[in-house]
PDB file of N, CA and C in Angstrom:
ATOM      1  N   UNK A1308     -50.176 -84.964-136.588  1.00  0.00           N
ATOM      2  CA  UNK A1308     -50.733 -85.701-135.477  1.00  0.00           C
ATOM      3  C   UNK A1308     -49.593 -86.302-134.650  1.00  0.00           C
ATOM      4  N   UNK A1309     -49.944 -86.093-133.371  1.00  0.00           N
ATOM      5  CA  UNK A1309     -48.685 -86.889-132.488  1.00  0.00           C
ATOM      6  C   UNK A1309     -48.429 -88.191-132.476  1.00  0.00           C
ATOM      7  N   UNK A1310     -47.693 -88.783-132.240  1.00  0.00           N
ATOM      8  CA  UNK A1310     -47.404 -90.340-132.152  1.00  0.00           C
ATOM      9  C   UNK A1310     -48.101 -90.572-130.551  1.00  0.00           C
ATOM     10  N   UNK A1311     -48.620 -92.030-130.709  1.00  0.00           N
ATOM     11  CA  UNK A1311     -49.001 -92.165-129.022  1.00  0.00           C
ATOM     12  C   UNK A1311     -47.606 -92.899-128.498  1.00  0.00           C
ATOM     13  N   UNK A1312     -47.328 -93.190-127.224  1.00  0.00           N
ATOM     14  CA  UNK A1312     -46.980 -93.637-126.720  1.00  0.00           C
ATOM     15  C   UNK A1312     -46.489 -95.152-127.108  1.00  0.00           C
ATOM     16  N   UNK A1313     -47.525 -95.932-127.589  1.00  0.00           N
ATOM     17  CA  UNK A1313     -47.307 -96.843-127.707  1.00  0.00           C
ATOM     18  C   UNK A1313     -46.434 -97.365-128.766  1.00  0.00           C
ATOM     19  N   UNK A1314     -46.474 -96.336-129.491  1.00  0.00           N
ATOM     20  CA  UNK A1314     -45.515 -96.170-130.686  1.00  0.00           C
ATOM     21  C   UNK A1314     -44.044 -96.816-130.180  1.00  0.00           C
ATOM     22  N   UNK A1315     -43.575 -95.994-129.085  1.00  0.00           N
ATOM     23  CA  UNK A1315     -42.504 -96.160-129.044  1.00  0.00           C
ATOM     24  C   UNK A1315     -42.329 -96.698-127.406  1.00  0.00           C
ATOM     25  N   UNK A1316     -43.067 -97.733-127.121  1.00  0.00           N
ATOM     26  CA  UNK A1316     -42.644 -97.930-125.244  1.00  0.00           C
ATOM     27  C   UNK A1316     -43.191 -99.697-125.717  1.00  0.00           C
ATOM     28  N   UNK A1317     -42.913-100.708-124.939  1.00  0.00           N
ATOM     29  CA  UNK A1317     -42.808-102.105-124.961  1.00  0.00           C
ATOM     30  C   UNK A1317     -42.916-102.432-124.284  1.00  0.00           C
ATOM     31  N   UNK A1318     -43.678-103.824-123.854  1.00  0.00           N
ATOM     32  CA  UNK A1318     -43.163-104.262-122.576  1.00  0.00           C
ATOM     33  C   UNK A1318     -42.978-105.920-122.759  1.00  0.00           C
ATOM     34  N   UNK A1319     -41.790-106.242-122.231  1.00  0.00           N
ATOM     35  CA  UNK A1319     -41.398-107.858-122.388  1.00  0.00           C
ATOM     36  C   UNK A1319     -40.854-108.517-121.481  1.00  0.00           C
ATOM     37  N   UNK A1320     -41.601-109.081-121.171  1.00  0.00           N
ATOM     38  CA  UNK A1320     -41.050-110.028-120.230  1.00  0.00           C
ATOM     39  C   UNK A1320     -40.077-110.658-120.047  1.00  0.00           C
ATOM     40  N   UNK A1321     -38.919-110.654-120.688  1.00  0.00           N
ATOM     41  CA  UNK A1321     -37.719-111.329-121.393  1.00  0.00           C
ATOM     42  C   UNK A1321     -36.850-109.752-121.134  1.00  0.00           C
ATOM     43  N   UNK A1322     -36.997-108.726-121.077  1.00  0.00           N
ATOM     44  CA  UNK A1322     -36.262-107.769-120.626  1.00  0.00           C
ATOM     45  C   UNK A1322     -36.153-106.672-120.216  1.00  0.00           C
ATOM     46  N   UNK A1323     -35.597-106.503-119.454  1.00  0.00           N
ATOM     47  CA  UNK A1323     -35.553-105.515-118.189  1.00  0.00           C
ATOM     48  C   UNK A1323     -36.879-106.091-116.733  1.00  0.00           C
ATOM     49  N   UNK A1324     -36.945-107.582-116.664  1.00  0.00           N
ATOM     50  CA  UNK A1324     -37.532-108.231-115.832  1.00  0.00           C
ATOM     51  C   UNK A1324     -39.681-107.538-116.027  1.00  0.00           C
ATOM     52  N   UNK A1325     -39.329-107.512-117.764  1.00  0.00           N
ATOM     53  CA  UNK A1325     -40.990-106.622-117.803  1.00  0.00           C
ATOM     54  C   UNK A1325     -40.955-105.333-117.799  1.00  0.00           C
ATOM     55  N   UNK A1326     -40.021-104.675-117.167  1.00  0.00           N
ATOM     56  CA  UNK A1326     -40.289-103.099-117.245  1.00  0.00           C
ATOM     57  C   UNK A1326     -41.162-102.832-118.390  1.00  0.00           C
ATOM     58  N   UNK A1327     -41.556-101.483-118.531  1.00  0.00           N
ATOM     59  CA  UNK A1327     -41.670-100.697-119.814  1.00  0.00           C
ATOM     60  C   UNK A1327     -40.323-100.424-120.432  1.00  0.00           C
ATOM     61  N   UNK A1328     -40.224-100.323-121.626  1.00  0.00           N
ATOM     62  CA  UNK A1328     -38.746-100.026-122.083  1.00  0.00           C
ATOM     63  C   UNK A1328     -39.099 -99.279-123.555  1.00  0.00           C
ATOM     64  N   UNK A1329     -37.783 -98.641-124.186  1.00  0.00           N
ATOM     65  CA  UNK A1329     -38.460 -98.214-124.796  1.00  0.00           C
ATOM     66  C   UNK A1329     -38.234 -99.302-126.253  1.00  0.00           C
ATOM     67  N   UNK A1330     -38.899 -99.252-127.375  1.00  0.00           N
ATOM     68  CA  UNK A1330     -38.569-100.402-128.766  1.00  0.00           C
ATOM     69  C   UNK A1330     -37.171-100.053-129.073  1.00  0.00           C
ATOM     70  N   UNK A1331     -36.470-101.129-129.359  1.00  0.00           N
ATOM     71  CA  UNK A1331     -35.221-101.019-129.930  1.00  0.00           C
ATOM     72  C   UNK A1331     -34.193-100.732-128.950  1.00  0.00           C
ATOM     73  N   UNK A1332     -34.398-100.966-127.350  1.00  0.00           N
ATOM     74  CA  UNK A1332     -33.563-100.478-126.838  1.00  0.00           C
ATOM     75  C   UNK A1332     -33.758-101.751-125.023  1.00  0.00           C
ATOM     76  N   UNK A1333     -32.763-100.795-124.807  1.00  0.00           N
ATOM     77  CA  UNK A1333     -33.091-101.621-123.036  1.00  0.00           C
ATOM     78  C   UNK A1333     -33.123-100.355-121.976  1.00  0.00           C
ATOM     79  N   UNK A1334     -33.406 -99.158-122.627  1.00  0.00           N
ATOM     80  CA  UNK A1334     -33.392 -98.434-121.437  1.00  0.00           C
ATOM     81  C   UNK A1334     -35.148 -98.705-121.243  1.00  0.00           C
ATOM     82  N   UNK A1335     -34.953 -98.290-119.832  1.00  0.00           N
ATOM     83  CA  UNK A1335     -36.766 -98.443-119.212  1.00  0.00           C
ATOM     84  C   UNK A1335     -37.306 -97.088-118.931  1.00  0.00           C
ATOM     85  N   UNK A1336     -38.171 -96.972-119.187  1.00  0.00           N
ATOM     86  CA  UNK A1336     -39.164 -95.470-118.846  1.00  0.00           C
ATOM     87  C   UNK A1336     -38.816 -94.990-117.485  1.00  0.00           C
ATOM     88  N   UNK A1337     -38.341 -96.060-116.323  1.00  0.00           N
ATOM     89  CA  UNK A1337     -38.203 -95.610-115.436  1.00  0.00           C
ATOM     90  C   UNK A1337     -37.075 -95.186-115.466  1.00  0.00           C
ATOM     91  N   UNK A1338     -35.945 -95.516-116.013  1.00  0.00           N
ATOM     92  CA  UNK A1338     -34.401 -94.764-116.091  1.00  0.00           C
ATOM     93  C   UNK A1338     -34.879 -93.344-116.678  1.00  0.00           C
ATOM     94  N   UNK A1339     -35.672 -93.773-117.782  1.00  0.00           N
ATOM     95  CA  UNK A1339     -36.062 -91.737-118.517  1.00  0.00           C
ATOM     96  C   UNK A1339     -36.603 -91.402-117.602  1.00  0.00           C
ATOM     97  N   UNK A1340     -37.044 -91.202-116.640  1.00  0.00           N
ATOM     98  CA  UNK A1340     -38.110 -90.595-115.802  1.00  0.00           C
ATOM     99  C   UNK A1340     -37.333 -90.387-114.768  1.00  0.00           C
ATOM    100  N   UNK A1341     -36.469 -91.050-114.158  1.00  0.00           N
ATOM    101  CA  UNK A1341     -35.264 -90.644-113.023  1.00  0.00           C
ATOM    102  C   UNK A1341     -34.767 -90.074-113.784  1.00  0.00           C
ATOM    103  N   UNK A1342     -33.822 -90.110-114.506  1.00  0.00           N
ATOM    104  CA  UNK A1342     -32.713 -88.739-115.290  1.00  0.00           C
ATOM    105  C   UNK A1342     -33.635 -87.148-115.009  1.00  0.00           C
ATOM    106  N   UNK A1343     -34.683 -87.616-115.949  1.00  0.00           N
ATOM    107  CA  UNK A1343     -35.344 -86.227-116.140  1.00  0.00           C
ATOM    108  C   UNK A1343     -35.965 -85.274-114.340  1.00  0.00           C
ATOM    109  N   UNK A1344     -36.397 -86.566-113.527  1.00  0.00           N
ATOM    110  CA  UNK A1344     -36.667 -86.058-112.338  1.00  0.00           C
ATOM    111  C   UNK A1344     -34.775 -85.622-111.299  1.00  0.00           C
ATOM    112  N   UNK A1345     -33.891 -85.904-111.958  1.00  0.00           N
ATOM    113  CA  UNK A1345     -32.872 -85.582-111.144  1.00  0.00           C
ATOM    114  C   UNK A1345     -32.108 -83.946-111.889  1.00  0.00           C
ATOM    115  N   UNK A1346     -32.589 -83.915-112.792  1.00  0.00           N
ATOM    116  CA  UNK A1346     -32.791 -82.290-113.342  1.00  0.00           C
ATOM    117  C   UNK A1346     -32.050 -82.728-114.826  1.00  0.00           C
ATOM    118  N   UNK A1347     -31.713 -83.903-115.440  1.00  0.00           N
ATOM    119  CA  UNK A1347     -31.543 -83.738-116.824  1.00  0.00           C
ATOM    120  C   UNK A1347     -32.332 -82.952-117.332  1.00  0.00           C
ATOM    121  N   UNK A1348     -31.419 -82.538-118.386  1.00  0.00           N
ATOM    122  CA  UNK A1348     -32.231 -81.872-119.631  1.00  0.00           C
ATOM    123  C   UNK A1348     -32.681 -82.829-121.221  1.00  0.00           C
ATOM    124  N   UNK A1349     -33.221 -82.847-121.842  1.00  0.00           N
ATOM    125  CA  UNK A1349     -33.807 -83.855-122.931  1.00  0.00           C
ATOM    126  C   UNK A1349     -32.392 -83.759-123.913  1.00  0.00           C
ATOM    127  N   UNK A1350     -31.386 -82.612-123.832  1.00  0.00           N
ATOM    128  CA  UNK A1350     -30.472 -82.417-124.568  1.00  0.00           C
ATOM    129  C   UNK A1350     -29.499 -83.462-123.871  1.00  0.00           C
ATOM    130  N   UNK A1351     -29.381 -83.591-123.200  1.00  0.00           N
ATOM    131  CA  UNK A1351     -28.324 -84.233-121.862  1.00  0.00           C
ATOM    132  C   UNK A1351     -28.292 -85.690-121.993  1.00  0.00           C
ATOM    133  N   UNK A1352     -29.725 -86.369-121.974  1.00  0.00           N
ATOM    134  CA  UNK A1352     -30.229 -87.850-121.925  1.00  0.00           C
ATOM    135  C   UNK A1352     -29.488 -88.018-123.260  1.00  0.00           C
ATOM    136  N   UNK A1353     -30.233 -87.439-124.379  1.00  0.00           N
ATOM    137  CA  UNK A1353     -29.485 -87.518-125.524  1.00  0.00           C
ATOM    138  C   UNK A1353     -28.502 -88.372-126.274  1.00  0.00           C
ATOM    139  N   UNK A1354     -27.571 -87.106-125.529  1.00  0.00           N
ATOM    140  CA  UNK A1354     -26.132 -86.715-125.654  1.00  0.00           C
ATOM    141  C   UNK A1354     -25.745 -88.181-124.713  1.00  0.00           C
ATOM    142  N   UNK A1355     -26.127 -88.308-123.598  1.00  0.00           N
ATOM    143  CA  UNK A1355     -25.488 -89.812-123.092  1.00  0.00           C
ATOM    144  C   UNK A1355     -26.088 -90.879-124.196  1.00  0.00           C
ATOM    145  N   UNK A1356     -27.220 -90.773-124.903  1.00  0.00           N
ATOM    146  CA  UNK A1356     -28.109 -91.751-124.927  1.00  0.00           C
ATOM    147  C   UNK A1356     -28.735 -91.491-126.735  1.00  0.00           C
ATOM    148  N   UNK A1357     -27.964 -91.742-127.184  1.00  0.00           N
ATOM    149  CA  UNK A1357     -27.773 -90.961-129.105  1.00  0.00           C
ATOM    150  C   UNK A1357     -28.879 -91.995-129.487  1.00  0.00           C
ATOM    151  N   UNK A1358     -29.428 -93.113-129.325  1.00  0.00           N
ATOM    152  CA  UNK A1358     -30.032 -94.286-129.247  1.00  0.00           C
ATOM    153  C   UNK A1358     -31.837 -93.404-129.280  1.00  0.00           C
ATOM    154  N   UNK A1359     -31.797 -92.749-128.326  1.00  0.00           N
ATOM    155  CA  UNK A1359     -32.947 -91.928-128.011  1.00  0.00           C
ATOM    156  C   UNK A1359     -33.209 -90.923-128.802  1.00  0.00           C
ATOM    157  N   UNK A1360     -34.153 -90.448-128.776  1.00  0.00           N
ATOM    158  CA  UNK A1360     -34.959 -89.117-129.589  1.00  0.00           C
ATOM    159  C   UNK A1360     -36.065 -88.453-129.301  1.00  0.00           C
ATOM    160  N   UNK A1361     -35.900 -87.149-129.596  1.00  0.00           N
ATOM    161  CA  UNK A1361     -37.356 -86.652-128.129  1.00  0.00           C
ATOM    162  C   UNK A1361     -38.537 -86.715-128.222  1.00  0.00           C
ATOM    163  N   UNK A1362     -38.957 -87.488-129.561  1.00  0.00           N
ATOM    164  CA  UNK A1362     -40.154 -88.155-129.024  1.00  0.00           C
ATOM    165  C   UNK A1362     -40.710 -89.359-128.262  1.00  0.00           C
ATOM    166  N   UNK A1363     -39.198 -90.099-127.822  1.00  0.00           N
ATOM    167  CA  UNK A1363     -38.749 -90.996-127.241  1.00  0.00           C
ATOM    168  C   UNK A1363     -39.178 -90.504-125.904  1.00  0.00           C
ATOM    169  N   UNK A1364     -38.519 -89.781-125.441  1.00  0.00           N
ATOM    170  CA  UNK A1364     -38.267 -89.411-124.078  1.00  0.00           C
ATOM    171  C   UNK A1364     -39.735 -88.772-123.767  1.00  0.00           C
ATOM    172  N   UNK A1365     -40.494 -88.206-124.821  1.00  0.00           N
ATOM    173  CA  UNK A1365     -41.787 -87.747-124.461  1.00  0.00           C
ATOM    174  C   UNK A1365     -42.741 -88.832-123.847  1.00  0.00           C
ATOM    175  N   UNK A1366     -42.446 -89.629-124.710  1.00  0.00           N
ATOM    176  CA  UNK A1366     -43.020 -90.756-124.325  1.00  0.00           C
ATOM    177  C   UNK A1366     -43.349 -91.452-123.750  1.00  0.00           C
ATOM    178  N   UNK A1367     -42.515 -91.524-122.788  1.00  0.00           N
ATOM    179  CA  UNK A1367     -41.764 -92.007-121.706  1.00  0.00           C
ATOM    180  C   UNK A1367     -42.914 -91.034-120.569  1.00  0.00           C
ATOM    181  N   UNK A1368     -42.989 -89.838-120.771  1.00  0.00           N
ATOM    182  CA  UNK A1368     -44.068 -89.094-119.848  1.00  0.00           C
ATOM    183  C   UNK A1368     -44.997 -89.545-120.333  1.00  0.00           C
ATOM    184  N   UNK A1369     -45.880 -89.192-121.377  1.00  0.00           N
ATOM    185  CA  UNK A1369     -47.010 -89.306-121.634  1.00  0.00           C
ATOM    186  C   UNK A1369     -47.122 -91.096-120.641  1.00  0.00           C
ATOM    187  N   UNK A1370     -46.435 -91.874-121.283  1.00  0.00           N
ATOM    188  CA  UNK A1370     -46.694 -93.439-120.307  1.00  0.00           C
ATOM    189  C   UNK A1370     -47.070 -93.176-118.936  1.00  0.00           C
ATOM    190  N   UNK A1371     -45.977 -92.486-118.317  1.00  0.00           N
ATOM    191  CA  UNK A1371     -46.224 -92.347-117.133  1.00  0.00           C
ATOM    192  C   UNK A1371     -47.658 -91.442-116.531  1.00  0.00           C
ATOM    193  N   UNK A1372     -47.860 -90.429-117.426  1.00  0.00           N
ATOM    194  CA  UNK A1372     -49.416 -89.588-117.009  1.00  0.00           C
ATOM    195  C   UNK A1372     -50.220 -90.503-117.490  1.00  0.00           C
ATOM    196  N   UNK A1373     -50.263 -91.225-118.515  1.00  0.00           N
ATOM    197  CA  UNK A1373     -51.339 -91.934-118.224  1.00  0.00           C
ATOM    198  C   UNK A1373     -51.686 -93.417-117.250  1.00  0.00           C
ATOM    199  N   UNK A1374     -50.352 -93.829-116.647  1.00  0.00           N
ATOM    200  CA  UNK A1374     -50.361 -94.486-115.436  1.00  0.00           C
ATOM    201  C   UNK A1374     -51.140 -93.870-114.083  1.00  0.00           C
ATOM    202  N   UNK A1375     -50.622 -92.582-113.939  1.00  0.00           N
ATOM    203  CA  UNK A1375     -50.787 -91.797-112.866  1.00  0.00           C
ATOM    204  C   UNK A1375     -52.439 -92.047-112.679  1.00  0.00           C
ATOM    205  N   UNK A1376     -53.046 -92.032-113.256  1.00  0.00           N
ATOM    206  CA  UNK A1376     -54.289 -91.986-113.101  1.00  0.00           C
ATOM    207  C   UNK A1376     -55.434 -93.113-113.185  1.00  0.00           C
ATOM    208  N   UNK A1377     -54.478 -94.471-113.042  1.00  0.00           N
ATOM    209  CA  UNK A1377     -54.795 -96.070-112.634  1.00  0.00           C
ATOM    210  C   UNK A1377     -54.531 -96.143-111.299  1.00  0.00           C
ATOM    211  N   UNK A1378     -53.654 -95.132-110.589  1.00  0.00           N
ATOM    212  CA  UNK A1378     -53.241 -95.820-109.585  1.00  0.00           C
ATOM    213  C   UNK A1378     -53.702 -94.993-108.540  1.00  0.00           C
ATOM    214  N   UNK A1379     -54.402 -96.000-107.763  1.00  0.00           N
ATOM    215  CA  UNK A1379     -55.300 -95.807-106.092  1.00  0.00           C
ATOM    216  C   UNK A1379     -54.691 -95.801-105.045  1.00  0.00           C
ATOM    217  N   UNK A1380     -54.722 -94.744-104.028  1.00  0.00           N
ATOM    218  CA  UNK A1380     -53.999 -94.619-102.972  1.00  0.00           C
ATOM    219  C   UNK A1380     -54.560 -95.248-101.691  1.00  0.00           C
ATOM    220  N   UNK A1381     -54.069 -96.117-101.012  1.00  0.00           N
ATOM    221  CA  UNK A1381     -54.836 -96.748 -99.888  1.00  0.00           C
ATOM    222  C   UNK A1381     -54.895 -95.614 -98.841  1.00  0.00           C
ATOM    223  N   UNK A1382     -55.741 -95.570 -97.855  1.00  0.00           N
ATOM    224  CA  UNK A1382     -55.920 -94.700 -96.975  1.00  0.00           C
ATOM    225  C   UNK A1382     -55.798 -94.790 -95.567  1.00  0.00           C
TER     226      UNK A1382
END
């Protein structure tokens, strides 16, 4: 069975001004989510980021798809 999300994403008010972040760490979902949208590879984040692990970084999506679909576009 997969891990959810919540497993591994946080959110505290005390750091990274609230971001999402991930447990045990200070990077924010939104740093994983820029890397990966600027063409990292999950090997790459990694390799900068030994701290991480790819169910980490999955994670980090799954958060974000299930954001995607709270949020209303004004017209």
């Amino acid at each position: 069975m997969k891990s959810s999300f919540k497993d591994y994403i946080t959110i505290d008010p005390n750091k990274r001004f609230g971001k999402a972040i991930l447990k045990g760490t200070r990077i924010s979902v939104g740093d994983v989510l820029q890397w990966l949208s600027m063409g990292m590879t999950t090997d790459e984040i990694q390799a900068d980021f030994p701290e991480l692990n790819l169910e980490m970084i999955q994670a980090c999506l799954s958060f974000a798809a299930s954001k995607e679909g709270q949020i209303g576009l004004a017209h």
